[in-house]
């Protein structure tokens, strides 16, 4: 990926970061890079995530999915980091295999999918690093029962990706299911380029080598200066803008296929950096659609936002048919791609003209290689930002509280968090 931070400079935007400040920040980037390199070299928890492209074996993943390679549909049961990476890849790329991601326990929605899908020709991809996540295990039990009721042997259609030990690992062993490990030391939100994200990609027939090569090429750019490394340029600029008041980071891909990438980014940024009263709030937007809903706020609302555009330089195009309506004639000389690009450039310029900081992340096109680069690049940007904030990027203790409370409420043990639910302060206004 390439990154253009010109519209984040103080000469353009407020908040903005001056060239001189960036140069000072670059000294901290050099120190952070040293720390990151050492963490990678020693396979330390979290830093190991940046070694994933080197450590992932595409043959092992393809062998595990071989029994379901002919599936017409794929249900991935997982949540957060065990779903969003795979969804980012498969939603971005074209495939004949329909993909469904059960990352919610809304019963009506789950049932609707199960009633609609051709269960006899559907593969099931269960993913949980811990193997204990209630939503994932509950959904898996529901899917398994539905598949059994359809007269299908679920053990022949299921692939498990999980940690070395835990209830899901036990289940995979008991039924002799094809299973893959979640690499050690790699938190879920950093695991898209391991089996966690690549099983779904393999079932859909995507090029795993290209995904990993794109990521490896991005890894090659990691260096001690933000001016030489697009990922660090993005991480450092986002951090610097947050320090100057841009506490919101709205990611706005100009490609429908990249909408899920903004969701994946939101988890990465929020769970990794949101701690110790610090962190930048990720917001999901989509170009051009959200020009007609959120742009007003981004251009004229509080000066607390960085807008991150993600664009692809080339892609499939489609001409706009001509018309004899005079006022619409200009459209007939263009393509949908021309319109998309013109709208992107106009939006970017409109934010800059209003002094609102924005950064452009450019891909050549939306394919496996470029996606691998984007996923890896944003992960590296996040790790760098975590170093600059001085937070523990790789933990998410605040998420655990609600997990314990939920478990307690369902009778899964004694948790003081569950008791706190009953203590809610009320001020009800009723009709
Ligand atoms: O992969 P799992 O162990 O099932 O975890 C799934 C997700 O749930 C947790 O609550 C964490 O906050 C996420 O970081 C994680 O990606």
Coordinates of C-alpha atoms and ligand atoms in Angstrom, one line a residue:
X1 CA 0.0 0.0 0.0
X2 CA 1.0 3.6 -0.5
X3 CA 0.1 6.3 1.9
X4 CA -0.3 10.0 1.2
X5 CA -0.3 12.2 4.4
X6 CA -0.1 15.5 2.6
X7 CA -3.6 16.5 3.7
X8 CA -2.7 15.8 7.4
X9 CA 0.0 18.5 7.4
X10 CA -0.5 21.6 9.5
X11 CA -0.2 23.7 6.3
X12 CA -3.4 22.2 5.1
X13 CA -5.5 21.1 8.1
X14 CA -6.3 21.9 11.7
X15 CA -5.7 19.8 13.6
X16 CA -2.6 19.0 11.5
X17 CA 0.9 18.0 12.1
X18 CA 3.8 20.1 10.9
X19 CA 6.7 18.7 8.9
X20 CA 9.0 19.6 11.8
X21 CA 6.8 17.8 14.3
X22 CA 6.8 14.7 12.1
X23 CA 10.6 14.8 11.9
X24 CA 10.8 15.0 15.7
X25 CA 8.2 12.1 15.9
X26 CA 10.4 10.1 13.6
X27 CA 13.0 9.7 16.4
X28 CA 10.3 8.0 18.5
X29 CA 9.4 5.9 15.4
X30 CA 13.0 4.7 15.2
X31 CA 13.0 3.6 18.8
X32 CA 9.6 2.0 18.4
X33 CA 10.8 0.1 15.4
X34 CA 13.8 -1.2 17.3
X35 CA 11.4 -2.5 20.0
X36 CA 9.1 -4.0 17.3
X37 CA 12.0 -5.7 15.6
X38 CA 13.2 -7.2 18.9
X39 CA 9.7 -8.4 19.7
X40 CA 9.5 -10.1 16.3
X41 CA 12.9 -11.6 16.5
X42 CA 12.1 -13.1 20.0
X43 CA 8.6 -14.2 18.9
X44 CA 7.1 -12.2 21.8
X45 CA 3.4 -12.2 22.4
X46 CA 1.7 -9.8 20.0
X47 CA 4.9 -8.8 18.1
X48 CA 4.8 -12.4 16.7
X49 CA 1.7 -11.2 14.7
X50 CA 4.1 -9.4 12.3
X51 CA 5.8 -12.7 11.5
X52 CA 2.6 -14.4 10.5
X53 CA 3.1 -14.1 6.7
X54 CA 6.4 -16.0 7.0
X55 CA 4.9 -18.7 9.3
X56 CA 1.7 -19.5 7.5
X57 CA 1.7 -22.6 5.4
X58 CA -0.8 -22.4 2.6
X59 CA -0.5 -26.1 1.7
X60 CA -1.5 -27.1 5.3
X61 CA -4.6 -24.9 5.0
X62 CA -5.5 -26.2 1.5
X63 CA -5.1 -29.8 2.8
X64 CA -7.5 -29.1 5.7
X65 CA -10.2 -27.7 3.5
X66 CA -9.8 -30.3 0.8
X67 CA -12.9 -32.4 2.0
X68 CA -15.1 -29.3 1.5
X69 CA -13.5 -27.7 -1.4
X70 CA -16.6 -28.3 -3.6
X71 CA -19.0 -26.6 -1.1
X72 CA -21.5 -24.2 -2.6
X73 CA -21.6 -22.2 0.6
X74 CA -19.5 -21.6 3.7
X75 CA -20.7 -20.7 7.1
X76 CA -17.9 -19.2 9.3
X77 CA -18.8 -19.4 12.9
X78 CA -16.6 -16.9 14.8
X79 CA -16.6 -13.4 16.3
X80 CA -14.3 -10.4 16.3
X81 CA -10.8 -11.4 15.2
X82 CA -12.0 -14.9 14.5
X83 CA -14.4 -13.6 11.8
X84 CA -13.5 -10.1 10.5
X85 CA -10.2 -11.0 8.8
X86 CA -11.8 -13.8 6.9
X87 CA -14.8 -11.7 6.0
X88 CA -12.6 -8.8 4.9
X89 CA -10.8 -11.1 2.4
X90 CA -13.8 -13.1 1.1
X91 CA -16.1 -10.0 0.9
X92 CA -13.5 -8.2 -1.1
X93 CA -12.9 -10.9 -3.7
X94 CA -15.2 -12.6 -6.1
X95 CA -16.1 -16.3 -5.7
X96 CA -18.7 -18.8 -6.6
X97 CA -18.9 -19.9 -3.0
X98 CA -21.4 -18.0 -0.9
X99 CA -20.1 -16.9 2.4
X100 CA -22.0 -16.3 5.6
X101 CA -20.4 -15.1 8.8
X102 CA -22.3 -16.0 12.0
X103 CA -20.8 -13.4 14.3
X104 CA -24.0 -12.5 16.2
X105 CA -26.4 -14.5 18.2
X106 CA -29.6 -12.8 17.1
X107 CA -31.8 -15.9 16.8
X108 CA -34.0 -14.6 14.0
X109 CA -31.0 -13.7 11.9
X110 CA -29.3 -17.1 12.5
X111 CA -32.4 -19.0 11.7
X112 CA -33.0 -17.1 8.5
X113 CA -29.5 -18.1 7.3
X114 CA -29.9 -21.7 8.3
X115 CA -33.3 -22.0 6.6
X116 CA -32.0 -20.5 3.4
X117 CA -28.7 -22.2 2.9
X118 CA -28.2 -25.5 1.0
X119 CA -27.0 -27.3 4.2
X120 CA -26.0 -30.5 2.3
X121 CA -23.6 -28.5 0.2
X122 CA -22.4 -26.1 2.9
X123 CA -19.0 -26.2 4.7
X124 CA -18.7 -25.1 8.3
X125 CA -15.7 -23.2 9.4
X126 CA -15.5 -22.8 13.2
X127 CA -12.9 -20.4 14.5
X128 CA -12.1 -19.4 18.1
X129 CA -8.6 -18.8 19.4
X130 CA -9.6 -19.4 23.0
X131 CA -12.2 -22.1 22.1
X132 CA -14.4 -20.8 24.9
X133 CA -16.2 -17.8 23.3
X134 CA -19.9 -18.3 24.3
X135 CA -21.4 -16.8 21.1
X136 CA -19.2 -18.9 18.8
X137 CA -19.8 -22.1 20.7
X138 CA -23.5 -21.5 21.0
X139 CA -23.8 -20.8 17.2
X140 CA -21.8 -23.8 16.4
X141 CA -24.1 -26.0 18.4
X142 CA -27.1 -24.5 16.6
X143 CA -25.5 -25.0 13.2
X144 CA -24.5 -28.5 14.0
X145 CA -28.0 -29.4 15.0
X146 CA -29.5 -27.8 11.9
X147 CA -27.0 -29.7 9.6
X148 CA -27.8 -33.0 11.4
X149 CA -31.5 -32.4 11.0
X150 CA -30.9 -31.9 7.3
X151 CA -29.5 -35.5 7.3
X152 CA -25.9 -34.4 6.8
X153 CA -22.9 -35.8 8.7
X154 CA -21.6 -32.5 10.2
X155 CA -18.2 -34.2 10.9
X156 CA -17.6 -34.4 7.2
X157 CA -18.3 -30.8 6.6
X158 CA -16.6 -29.0 9.5
X159 CA -13.1 -27.5 9.9
X160 CA -11.9 -26.1 13.2
X161 CA -9.3 -23.5 13.8
X162 CA -8.5 -23.0 17.4
X163 CA -5.7 -22.8 20.0
X164 CA -3.7 -25.8 21.3
X165 CA -6.1 -26.5 24.2
X166 CA -9.6 -25.7 25.1
X167 CA -13.2 -27.1 24.6
X168 CA -13.1 -26.5 20.8
X169 CA -9.8 -28.3 20.5
X170 CA -11.2 -31.2 22.5
X171 CA -14.3 -31.4 20.3
X172 CA -12.1 -31.4 17.1
X173 CA -10.0 -34.2 18.6
X174 CA -13.1 -36.2 19.7
X175 CA -14.6 -36.2 16.3
X176 CA -11.3 -36.3 14.4
X177 CA -12.2 -33.1 12.5
X178 CA -9.7 -31.4 10.2
X179 CA -8.2 -28.7 12.4
X180 CA -5.7 -26.0 12.2
X181 CA -3.9 -24.1 15.0
X182 CA -4.1 -20.4 15.8
X183 CA -0.5 -19.4 15.9
X184 CA 0.9 -18.8 19.3
X185 CA 1.4 -15.3 20.4
X186 CA -1.0 -13.8 17.8
X187 CA -4.1 -12.1 19.2
X188 CA -7.2 -12.7 17.1
X189 CA -7.4 -9.3 15.6
X190 CA -3.9 -9.7 14.2
X191 CA -4.5 -13.2 12.8
X192 CA -6.2 -12.6 9.5
X193 CA -3.2 -13.9 7.6
X194 CA -3.1 -17.2 9.5
X195 CA -5.5 -20.1 9.2
X196 CA -8.0 -17.9 11.1
X197 CA -8.5 -15.8 8.0
X198 CA -7.2 -18.1 5.3
X199 CA -9.4 -21.2 5.7
X200 CA -12.4 -19.2 4.4
X201 CA -10.2 -17.8 1.6
X202 CA -9.1 -21.3 0.6
X203 CA -12.6 -22.7 0.5
X204 CA -13.6 -19.8 -1.8
X205 CA -10.6 -20.6 -4.0
X206 CA -8.6 -17.5 -3.4
X207 CA -4.8 -17.3 -4.0
X208 CA -3.3 -17.8 -0.5
X209 CA 0.3 -17.4 -1.8
X210 CA -0.6 -14.0 -3.2
X211 CA -2.2 -12.8 0.0
X212 CA 1.0 -13.8 1.9
X213 CA 3.3 -12.4 -0.7
X214 CA 1.5 -9.0 -0.5
X215 CA 1.9 -9.1 3.3
X216 CA 5.5 -10.1 3.1
X217 CA 6.2 -7.2 0.7
X218 CA 4.7 -4.8 3.2
X219 CA 6.8 -6.4 5.9
X220 CA 9.9 -5.6 3.8
X221 CA 9.1 -1.9 4.1
X222 CA 9.3 -1.8 8.0
X223 CA 12.2 0.4 8.8
X224 CA 13.3 3.0 11.3
X225 CA 11.7 6.0 9.6
X226 CA 8.1 6.9 8.9
X227 CA 9.2 8.5 5.7
X228 CA 10.3 5.2 4.3
X229 CA 7.5 3.0 5.5
X230 CA 3.8 3.5 4.5
X231 CA 2.5 1.5 7.4
X232 CA 4.5 3.5 10.0
X233 CA 3.6 6.8 8.2
X234 CA -0.1 5.9 8.7
X235 CA 0.4 4.8 12.3
X236 CA 2.5 7.8 13.3
X237 CA 0.3 10.3 11.5
X238 CA -2.9 9.0 13.1
X239 CA -1.2 9.1 16.5
X240 CA 0.1 12.6 16.0
X241 CA -3.4 13.8 14.9
X242 CA -5.0 12.2 17.9
X243 CA -2.6 14.0 20.1
X244 CA -3.7 17.2 18.4
X245 CA -7.4 16.6 18.9
X246 CA -8.5 14.2 16.1
X247 CA -9.8 11.6 18.5
X248 CA -12.0 10.0 15.8
X249 CA -10.6 8.1 12.8
X250 CA -13.3 7.6 10.1
X251 CA -12.1 4.9 7.7
X252 CA -13.8 5.5 4.3
X253 CA -12.9 3.0 1.6
X254 CA -13.9 4.0 -1.9
X255 CA -14.8 0.5 -3.0
X256 CA -17.8 -1.5 -2.0
X257 CA -15.6 -4.6 -1.8
X258 CA -13.6 -3.0 1.0
X259 CA -16.5 -2.1 3.3
X260 CA -15.7 -5.0 5.6
X261 CA -12.0 -3.9 5.8
X262 CA -13.3 -0.8 7.7
X263 CA -15.0 -3.1 10.2
X264 CA -11.9 -5.2 10.6
X265 CA -9.9 -2.0 11.1
X266 CA -12.3 -0.8 13.7
X267 CA -11.7 -3.8 15.9
X268 CA -7.9 -3.6 15.3
X269 CA -7.7 0.1 16.3
X270 CA -10.3 0.0 19.1
X271 CA -9.2 -3.1 21.0
X272 CA -5.5 -2.5 20.5
X273 CA -5.3 1.2 21.3
X274 CA -8.3 1.9 23.5
X275 CA -6.8 1.6 27.0
X276 CA -5.4 3.8 29.9
X277 CA -7.9 6.5 28.8
X278 CA -6.1 6.7 25.5
X279 CA -6.9 5.7 21.9
X280 CA -8.6 7.0 18.8
X281 CA -12.2 6.0 18.1
X282 CA -12.6 4.2 14.8
X283 CA -15.7 4.9 12.7
X284 CA -16.8 3.0 9.6
X285 CA -17.9 4.9 6.5
X286 CA -18.1 4.0 2.8
X287 CA -17.5 6.1 -0.3
X288 CA -19.4 7.2 -2.2
X289 CA -22.5 6.2 -0.2
X290 CA -21.6 8.1 3.0
X291 CA -20.9 11.3 1.1
X292 CA -24.7 11.5 1.3
X293 CA -25.0 10.9 5.0
X294 CA -21.8 11.5 7.1
X295 CA -19.8 14.0 5.0
X296 CA -21.6 17.1 6.3
X297 CA -20.4 16.2 9.8
X298 CA -16.8 15.4 8.6
X299 CA -16.5 18.7 6.8
X300 CA -18.3 21.1 9.1
X301 CA -18.7 19.3 12.5
X302 CA -16.3 19.3 15.4
X303 CA -12.6 19.3 14.4
X304 CA -12.0 16.0 16.1
X305 CA -11.7 13.7 13.1
X306 CA -9.2 12.2 10.8
X307 CA -10.7 10.7 7.6
X308 CA -8.8 7.8 6.2
X309 CA -9.6 7.1 2.6
X310 CA -8.7 3.8 1.0
X311 CA -8.7 3.7 -2.8
X312 CA -7.9 1.2 -5.5
X313 CA -6.2 2.7 -8.6
X314 CA -7.6 0.3 -11.0
X315 CA -10.5 -2.2 -11.3
X316 CA -13.3 -3.4 -13.4
X317 CA -15.3 -0.6 -15.0
X318 CA -18.7 -0.1 -16.6
X319 CA -19.8 2.6 -19.0
X320 CA -22.7 4.8 -18.2
X321 CA -25.2 4.6 -21.1
X322 CA -25.7 7.8 -23.0
X323 CA -29.0 9.8 -22.7
X324 CA -30.7 12.5 -24.7
X325 CA -31.5 14.4 -21.5
X326 CA -29.3 17.5 -21.8
X327 CA -28.5 17.9 -18.2
X328 CA -27.4 14.3 -17.9
X329 CA -25.3 14.2 -21.1
X330 CA -22.1 14.5 -19.2
X331 CA -22.7 11.2 -17.5
X332 CA -22.9 9.4 -20.8
X333 CA -19.3 10.4 -21.6
X334 CA -18.1 8.7 -18.4
X335 CA -18.0 5.3 -16.7
X336 CA -19.1 4.3 -13.2
X337 CA -15.3 4.1 -12.4
X338 CA -14.8 7.7 -13.6
X339 CA -17.7 8.8 -11.4
X340 CA -16.3 6.9 -8.3
X341 CA -12.9 8.4 -8.8
X342 CA -14.2 12.0 -9.4
X343 CA -16.3 11.7 -6.3
X344 CA -13.4 10.5 -4.3
X345 CA -11.1 13.3 -5.5
X346 CA -13.8 15.9 -4.9
X347 CA -14.5 14.6 -1.4
X348 CA -10.8 14.5 -0.5
X349 CA -10.4 18.1 -1.9
X350 CA -13.5 19.3 -0.1
X351 CA -12.1 18.1 3.3
X352 CA -8.7 19.7 2.6
X353 CA -10.4 23.0 1.5
X354 CA -12.2 23.0 4.8
X355 CA -8.9 22.3 6.7
X356 CA -10.0 18.8 7.8
X357 CA -7.2 16.3 8.1
X358 CA -7.4 13.3 5.8
X359 CA -5.0 10.5 4.7
X360 CA -5.1 8.5 1.5
X361 CA -4.2 4.8 1.6
X362 CA -3.8 3.6 -2.0
X363 CA -3.9 0.1 -3.3
X364 CA -3.1 -0.8 -7.0
X365 CA -6.3 -2.8 -7.2
X366 CA -8.5 -5.0 -5.0
X367 CA -6.8 -8.4 -5.3
X368 CA -5.2 -11.0 -3.0
X369 CA -1.7 -9.4 -3.2
X370 CA -2.9 -5.9 -2.4
X371 CA -5.3 -7.1 0.4
X372 CA -2.4 -9.0 2.0
X373 CA -0.5 -5.7 2.0
X374 CA -3.4 -3.7 3.4
X375 CA -4.0 -6.2 6.3
X376 CA -0.4 -6.4 7.2
X377 CA 0.2 -2.7 6.7
X378 CA -2.6 -1.7 9.0
X379 CA -1.5 -4.2 11.6
X380 CA 2.0 -2.8 11.6
X381 CA 0.6 0.7 11.7
X382 CA -1.4 -0.3 14.8
X383 CA 1.6 -1.9 16.5
X384 CA 3.6 1.2 15.9
X385 CA 0.8 3.5 17.2
X386 CA 0.6 1.3 20.3
X387 CA 4.3 1.9 20.9
X388 CA 3.9 5.6 20.5
X389 CA 0.9 5.7 22.9
X390 CA 2.8 3.4 25.3
X391 CA -0.2 1.1 25.7
X392 CA -0.3 -2.7 25.8
X393 CA -1.5 -3.2 22.2
X394 CA -2.0 -6.9 22.5
X395 CA -4.4 -7.3 25.5
X396 CA -8.1 -6.4 25.8
X397 CA -8.9 -6.6 29.5
X398 CA -11.9 -4.3 29.2
X399 CA -13.7 -6.8 27.0
X400 CA -13.5 -9.5 29.7
X401 CA -15.8 -7.7 32.2
X402 CA -18.9 -8.1 30.1
X403 CA -18.0 -11.7 29.1
X404 CA -17.8 -12.7 32.8
X405 CA -21.1 -10.8 33.6
X406 CA -22.8 -12.7 30.7
X407 CA -21.6 -16.0 31.8
X408 CA -22.7 -15.3 35.4
X409 CA -26.2 -14.3 34.1
X410 CA -26.5 -17.6 32.2
X411 CA -25.5 -19.6 35.3
X412 CA -22.1 -20.4 34.1
X413 CA -20.4 -19.7 37.4
X414 CA -20.2 -17.1 40.2
X415 CA -19.0 -13.7 38.9
X416 CA -19.2 -10.5 40.8
X417 CA -19.7 -8.7 37.4
X418 CA -23.1 -10.4 37.0
X419 CA -24.2 -9.0 40.3
X420 CA -23.4 -5.5 39.1
X421 CA -25.9 -5.9 36.3
X422 CA -28.7 -5.9 38.8
X423 CA -27.4 -2.6 40.3
X424 CA -28.2 -0.5 37.2
X425 CA -29.3 3.0 38.0
X426 CA -32.7 3.7 36.5
X427 CA -34.3 7.0 35.4
X428 CA -37.1 5.7 33.3
X429 CA -39.5 7.8 31.2
X430 CA -42.4 5.7 30.1
X431 CA -45.2 6.4 27.7
Ligands
LIG1 O1 -11.2 -16.2 18.9 P1 -11.9 -16.1 20.2 O2 -11.2 -16.6 21.4 O3 -13.3 -16.8 20.1 O4 -12.2 -14.6 20.5 C1 -13.0 -13.8 19.7 C2 -13.0 -12.4 20.1 O5 -13.6 -12.2 21.3 C3 -13.0 -11.6 22.4 O6 -14.0 -11.0 23.2 C4 -11.9 -10.5 22.1 O7 -12.3 -9.3 22.6 C5 -11.6 -10.4 20.7 O8 -10.3 -9.9 20.6 C6 -11.6 -11.8 20.0 O9 -11.2 -11.6 18.7

